[in-house]
Tab-separated table of C-alpha atoms in Angstrom:
chain	number	residue	atom	x	y	z
A	1	MET	CA	8.830	17.501	-14.879
A	2	ASP	CA	5.577	18.003	-16.683
A	3	LYS	CA	2.647	15.827	-15.678
A	4	ILE	CA	-1.013	14.891	-16.608
A	5	ILE	CA	-2.772	13.641	-13.392
A	6	LEU	CA	-6.277	12.132	-13.164
A	7	LYS	CA	-7.034	11.909	-9.474
A	8	ASN	CA	-9.259	9.208	-7.628
A	9	LEU	CA	-11.399	8.221	-10.478
A	10	ARG	CA	-13.989	5.930	-8.600
A	11	PHE	CA	-15.476	2.455	-9.544
A	12	ASP	CA	-16.960	-0.698	-7.962
A	13	LEU	CA	-14.824	-3.413	-9.358
A	14	ALA	CA	-14.355	-6.930	-8.553
A	15	VAL	CA	-10.900	-7.292	-8.048
A	16	GLY	CA	-9.534	-10.418	-6.400
A	17	PHE	CA	-10.788	-10.957	-3.057
A	18	ASP	CA	-12.978	-8.461	-0.963
A	19	ALA	CA	-12.764	-8.032	2.685
A	20	TRP	CA	-14.552	-11.235	3.694
A	21	ARG	CA	-12.674	-13.332	1.190
A	22	ARG	CA	-15.056	-13.432	-1.110
A	23	PHE	CA	-13.764	-13.649	-4.944
A	24	GLY	CA	-15.130	-11.773	-7.678
A	25	LYS	CA	-17.165	-9.404	-5.428
A	26	PRO	CA	-17.326	-5.726	-6.711
A	27	GLN	CA	-15.584	-3.241	-3.787
A	28	PRO	CA	-14.889	0.271	-3.677
A	29	THR	CA	-11.859	1.331	-5.777
A	30	LEU	CA	-9.885	4.626	-6.170
A	31	ILE	CA	-7.528	5.018	-9.040
A	32	THR	CA	-4.976	7.664	-9.688
A	33	LEU	CA	-2.770	8.144	-12.684
A	34	GLU	CA	0.229	10.558	-13.014
A	35	ILE	CA	1.740	10.513	-16.592
A	36	GLN	CA	4.978	12.421	-17.647
A	37	PRO	CA	4.459	12.626	-21.242
A	38	GLU	CA	7.333	12.222	-23.949
A	39	VAL	CA	6.931	15.926	-24.857
A	40	ASN	CA	6.487	18.629	-22.274
A	41	PHE	CA	3.992	21.266	-22.195
A	42	GLU	CA	6.229	24.107	-23.337
A	43	ALA	CA	4.538	24.066	-26.799
A	44	ALA	CA	1.098	23.905	-25.664
A	45	ALA	CA	1.695	26.763	-23.124
A	46	ALA	CA	3.350	28.929	-25.554
A	47	GLN	CA	0.455	28.553	-28.326
A	48	ASP	CA	-2.216	28.225	-25.559
A	49	ASN	CA	-3.259	25.096	-27.792
A	50	VAL	CA	-4.730	21.758	-26.216
A	51	ASN	CA	-3.859	19.987	-29.208
A	52	LEU	CA	-0.166	20.369	-28.393
A	53	SER	CA	-0.954	18.359	-25.119
A	54	MET	CA	-2.197	15.370	-23.659
A	55	ASP	CA	-5.789	15.048	-23.816
A	56	TYR	CA	-6.943	14.045	-20.330
A	57	GLY	CA	-10.289	14.120	-21.340
A	58	ALA	CA	-10.176	11.512	-23.950
A	59	LEU	CA	-7.844	9.456	-21.413
A	60	TYR	CA	-10.248	9.385	-18.942
A	61	LYS	CA	-13.232	8.232	-21.328
A	62	LYS	CA	-11.127	5.036	-22.493
A	63	ILE	CA	-10.240	4.246	-18.766
A	64	SER	CA	-13.732	4.689	-17.569
A	65	GLY	CA	-15.203	2.805	-20.907
A	66	GLY	CA	-12.987	-0.022	-20.231
A	67	LEU	CA	-13.905	-0.750	-16.607
A	68	GLN	CA	-17.540	-1.133	-16.906
A	69	GLY	CA	-19.548	-4.232	-17.641
A	70	GLY	CA	-19.097	-6.255	-14.384
A	71	GLU	CA	-15.779	-7.732	-15.370
A	72	VAL	CA	-13.918	-9.491	-12.853
A	73	PHE	CA	-10.075	-8.925	-12.501
A	74	PRO	CA	-8.454	-12.044	-10.936
A	75	THR	CA	-5.646	-9.900	-9.517
A	76	VAL	CA	-4.703	-6.431	-9.154
A	77	HIS	CA	-2.085	-7.304	-11.792
A	78	ALA	CA	-4.880	-7.637	-14.453
A	79	LEU	CA	-6.057	-4.321	-13.612
A	80	ILE	CA	-2.832	-2.688	-13.870
A	81	SER	CA	-2.076	-4.360	-17.134
A	82	ARG	CA	-5.597	-2.954	-18.407
A	83	LEU	CA	-4.621	0.667	-17.267
A	84	HIS	CA	-1.161	0.268	-18.657
A	85	THR	CA	-2.355	-0.601	-22.300
A	86	VAL	CA	-4.500	2.304	-22.167
A	87	VAL	CA	-1.722	4.942	-21.803
A	88	TYR	CA	0.942	5.715	-24.346
A	89	ASN	CA	3.720	7.942	-25.292
A	90	PHE	CA	4.930	8.644	-21.831
A	91	THR	CA	8.052	8.710	-20.205
A	92	LYS	CA	7.041	7.678	-16.776
A	93	LEU	CA	3.728	6.335	-15.432
A	94	ASP	CA	2.707	6.009	-11.869
A	95	ILE	CA	-0.829	4.270	-11.264
A	96	ASP	CA	-2.269	4.091	-7.601
A	97	ILE	CA	-5.018	1.793	-6.608
A	98	LEU	CA	-6.745	2.332	-3.376
A	99	PHE	CA	-9.206	-0.349	-1.973
A	100	PRO	CA	-10.304	1.543	1.015
A	101	LYS	CA	-12.726	-1.499	2.237
A	102	ALA	CA	-10.324	-4.309	0.993
A	103	LEU	CA	-9.393	-5.751	4.867
A	104	LEU	CA	-11.304	-5.910	7.977
A	105	GLN	CA	-9.412	-4.161	11.010
A	106	VAL	CA	-7.961	-1.804	8.520
A	107	ASN	CA	-8.895	1.950	8.628
A	108	GLY	CA	-6.994	3.157	5.668
A	109	GLY	CA	-7.542	0.330	2.939
A	110	VAL	CA	-4.896	-1.227	0.850
A	111	LEU	CA	-3.043	0.686	-1.679
A	112	TYR	CA	-1.032	-0.682	-4.691
A	113	GLN	CA	1.511	1.794	-6.366
A	114	PHE	CA	3.043	0.873	-9.706
A	115	GLN	CA	5.533	2.816	-11.637
A	116	VAL	CA	6.750	2.564	-15.162
A	117	ASP	CA	9.960	4.278	-16.258
A	118	ASN	CA	10.891	4.715	-19.754
A	119	SER	CA	13.250	7.467	-19.490
A	120	GLY	CA	16.554	5.536	-19.568
A	121	PRO	CA	18.065	3.656	-22.423
A	122	GLY	CA	16.847	0.125	-22.951
A	123	VAL	CA	14.294	-1.657	-21.160
A	124	ALA	CA	11.627	0.016	-19.113
A	125	ILE	CA	12.118	-0.529	-15.170
A	126	SER	CA	8.891	-1.339	-13.245
A	127	THR	CA	8.248	-1.307	-9.506
A	128	LEU	CA	4.963	-2.351	-7.510
A	129	SER	CA	4.331	-2.093	-4.032
A	130	VAL	CA	1.547	-2.747	-1.620
A	131	THR	CA	0.601	-0.862	1.417
A	132	VAL	CA	-2.230	-1.803	4.055
A	133	LYS	CA	-2.815	1.685	5.744
A	134	GLN	CA	-3.572	1.901	9.370
A	135	ILE	CA	-4.148	-1.381	10.739
A	136	ALA	CA	-6.153	-0.842	14.052
A	137	CYS	CA	-4.466	-2.170	17.009
A	138	ASN	CA	-4.430	-1.544	21.002
A	139	CYS	CA	-1.460	-2.252	23.292
A	140	ILE	CA	0.359	-1.001	26.396
A	141	VAL	CA	3.266	1.085	24.993
A	142	GLY	CA	5.380	3.681	26.521
A	143	VAL	CA	7.531	4.295	29.612
A	144	ASN	CA	5.261	6.786	31.493
A	145	PRO	CA	3.793	5.235	34.632
A	146	HIS	CA	0.183	6.005	33.220
A	147	GLU	CA	0.882	4.265	29.921
A	148	ARG	CA	1.527	1.176	31.640
A	149	LEU	CA	-1.903	0.945	33.079
A	150	TYR	CA	-4.277	1.300	29.998
A	151	HIS	CA	-4.081	0.278	26.503
A	152	GLN	CA	-3.389	2.697	23.682
A	153	SER	CA	-4.725	2.839	20.194
A	154	LEU	CA	-1.986	2.463	17.498
A	155	PHE	CA	-2.257	2.527	13.543
A	156	ILE	CA	0.135	0.514	11.898
A	157	ASP	CA	1.090	0.855	8.161
A	158	VAL	CA	2.762	-2.134	6.444
A	159	THR	CA	4.485	-1.653	3.085
A	160	VAL	CA	6.092	-4.643	0.761
A	161	PRO	CA	7.574	-4.432	-2.654
A	162	LEU	CA	6.439	-6.929	-4.896
A	163	MET	CA	8.351	-5.925	-7.846
A	164	THR	CA	11.651	-3.837	-7.740
A	165	ALA	CA	14.781	-4.151	-9.682
A	166	ALA	CA	16.946	-5.014	-6.684
A	167	LEU	CA	14.512	-7.575	-5.016
A	168	GLY	CA	12.834	-9.093	-8.114
A	169	SER	CA	9.527	-10.208	-8.002
A	170	GLU	CA	7.337	-11.461	-5.054
A	171	PRO	CA	5.423	-14.878	-5.394
A	172	PRO	CA	2.248	-15.014	-7.510
A	173	GLU	CA	-0.286	-12.440	-6.130
A	174	GLU	CA	-3.278	-15.057	-5.779
A	175	PRO	CA	-1.837	-16.780	-2.510
A	176	TYR	CA	-0.292	-13.447	-1.625
A	177	THR	CA	-3.717	-11.573	-1.866
A	178	VAL	CA	-5.372	-14.315	0.676
A	179	ALA	CA	-2.301	-14.062	2.920
A	180	LEU	CA	-2.874	-10.253	3.498
A	181	HIS	CA	-5.887	-11.052	5.253
A	182	ASP	CA	-4.143	-13.680	7.610
A	183	MET	CA	-1.004	-11.382	8.084
A	184	VAL	CA	-3.292	-8.392	9.189
A	185	ARG	CA	-5.013	-10.897	11.587
A	186	GLU	CA	-1.826	-12.123	13.211
A	187	ILE	CA	-0.223	-8.564	13.390
A	188	VAL	CA	-3.865	-7.444	15.588
A	189	GLU	CA	-3.773	-10.509	17.575
A	190	LYS	CA	-0.131	-10.388	18.538
A	191	VAL	CA	0.020	-6.367	19.293
A	192	ASP	CA	-3.268	-6.612	21.171
A	193	GLY	CA	-1.650	-8.966	23.488
A	194	SER	CA	1.748	-7.200	24.030
A	195	ALA	CA	3.340	-4.568	25.842
A	196	TYR	CA	6.202	-2.437	24.851
A	197	HIS	CA	8.224	0.519	26.122
A	198	THR	CA	9.007	1.731	22.656
A	199	LEU	CA	7.340	2.013	19.258
A	200	GLU	CA	11.001	1.011	17.859
A	201	ALA	CA	10.863	-2.207	19.275
A	202	LEU	CA	7.280	-2.781	18.434
A	203	ALA	CA	7.831	-2.067	14.872
A	204	THR	CA	10.833	-4.337	14.683
A	205	ALA	CA	8.606	-7.166	15.880
A	206	VAL	CA	5.847	-6.487	13.409
A	207	ALA	CA	8.454	-6.198	10.719
A	208	GLN	CA	9.541	-9.754	11.869
A	209	ILE	CA	6.067	-10.968	11.574
A	210	VAL	CA	5.740	-9.730	7.877
A	211	THR	CA	9.164	-10.988	6.633
A	212	ILE	CA	9.571	-14.495	8.467
A	213	ASN	CA	5.951	-15.651	8.789
A	214	TYR	CA	4.948	-14.335	5.454
A	215	GLY	CA	8.066	-14.686	3.444
A	216	HIS	CA	8.487	-10.831	2.166
A	217	LYS	CA	12.117	-10.001	1.328
A	218	ALA	CA	11.641	-6.497	2.786
A	219	VAL	CA	9.160	-4.364	4.654
A	220	LYS	CA	8.627	-0.893	5.810
A	221	ILE	CA	6.713	-0.369	9.010
A	222	ARG	CA	5.045	2.828	10.461
A	223	ILE	CA	3.349	3.349	13.752
A	224	GLU	CA	1.550	5.976	14.903
A	225	LYS	CA	0.550	6.676	18.571
A	226	PRO	CA	-2.266	9.330	18.400
A	227	SER	CA	-2.268	9.480	22.490
A	228	ALA	CA	1.648	10.022	22.763
A	229	ILE	CA	1.341	14.201	22.901
A	230	ALA	CA	-1.905	15.658	23.493
A	231	THR	CA	-1.222	18.726	21.507
A	232	ILE	CA	-0.536	17.036	18.202
A	233	GLU	CA	-2.082	14.579	16.123
A	234	ALA	CA	0.174	11.600	16.731
A	235	ALA	CA	3.616	10.539	17.125
A	236	ALA	CA	5.162	8.126	14.749
A	237	VAL	CA	8.085	5.806	13.923
A	238	GLU	CA	8.924	4.228	10.818
A	239	ILE	CA	11.573	1.538	9.860
A	240	THR	CA	12.579	-0.556	7.097
A	241	ARG	CA	13.886	-4.050	7.517
A	242	THR	CA	14.968	-6.848	5.374
A	243	LYS	CA	14.079	-10.544	5.888
A	244	THR	CA	18.033	-11.571	6.194
A	245	PHE	CA	18.041	-8.782	9.312
A	246	PHE	CA	16.046	-11.333	11.410
A	247	GLU	CA	18.348	-14.130	10.820
A	248	ASN	CA	19.188	-16.054	14.235
A	249	LYS	CA	17.131	-13.025	15.847
A	250	ASP	CA	13.902	-12.810	17.648
A	251	PHE	CA	12.452	-9.640	18.266
A	252	TRP	CA	9.001	-10.720	18.788
A	253	LYS	CA	8.813	-11.227	22.688
A	254	VAL	CA	5.274	-10.547	23.888
A	255	LYS	CA	5.766	-8.711	26.758
A	256	ARG	CA	3.468	-8.183	29.539
A	257	PRO	CA	2.917	-4.927	31.708
């Protein structure tokens, strides 16, 4: 599997809403592309000839030239579509778009991951997901006596598939983008007021918020607990749940110490 990679192209782009829910305001944007061309690099390597490979310098110029001039992209889909049209003659294309300051109370930003797979026969398969990275929360969590006394810092990642062959497409992005702000605020408010013995129970409760309250068909939740063990960076759990899992169930019980 041979690839050309352009990592972390940096722009200030107006894409949808910023952290303050203002439409059309430029914000820092990092774009990474991984391209698997239709022809591998064997001939280019054998002859040491750049003309037999994909010219990533020319590709960079096309991308950067097409993203200047103060254009407003109403949704991230519009930005992805622009990037997609620049790349050609590929078997697989991965586009990662990170908005590091897209949401308040989020340390790691918002990451959109788009992939097009042309390797199989017939129609190309496209997938798109969004990850809210490191939602900063504080709560009582743990089984040890000292953990029942003080709030600990937690970092929560929420990953939602927006487009897959199995699940189909989520609702249009305009209301979804605004709902991201509401979802993060609700998660922070409820986690900050809770007390759990296990990260597993807390992660399941957060998954219920995302699927039931915000209508997503599936979600992956990752929670890191930096203070769990003094000699490691963090302990973490990661779960994946569907909306149907929570039918006739209620995992959100705001427990007190």
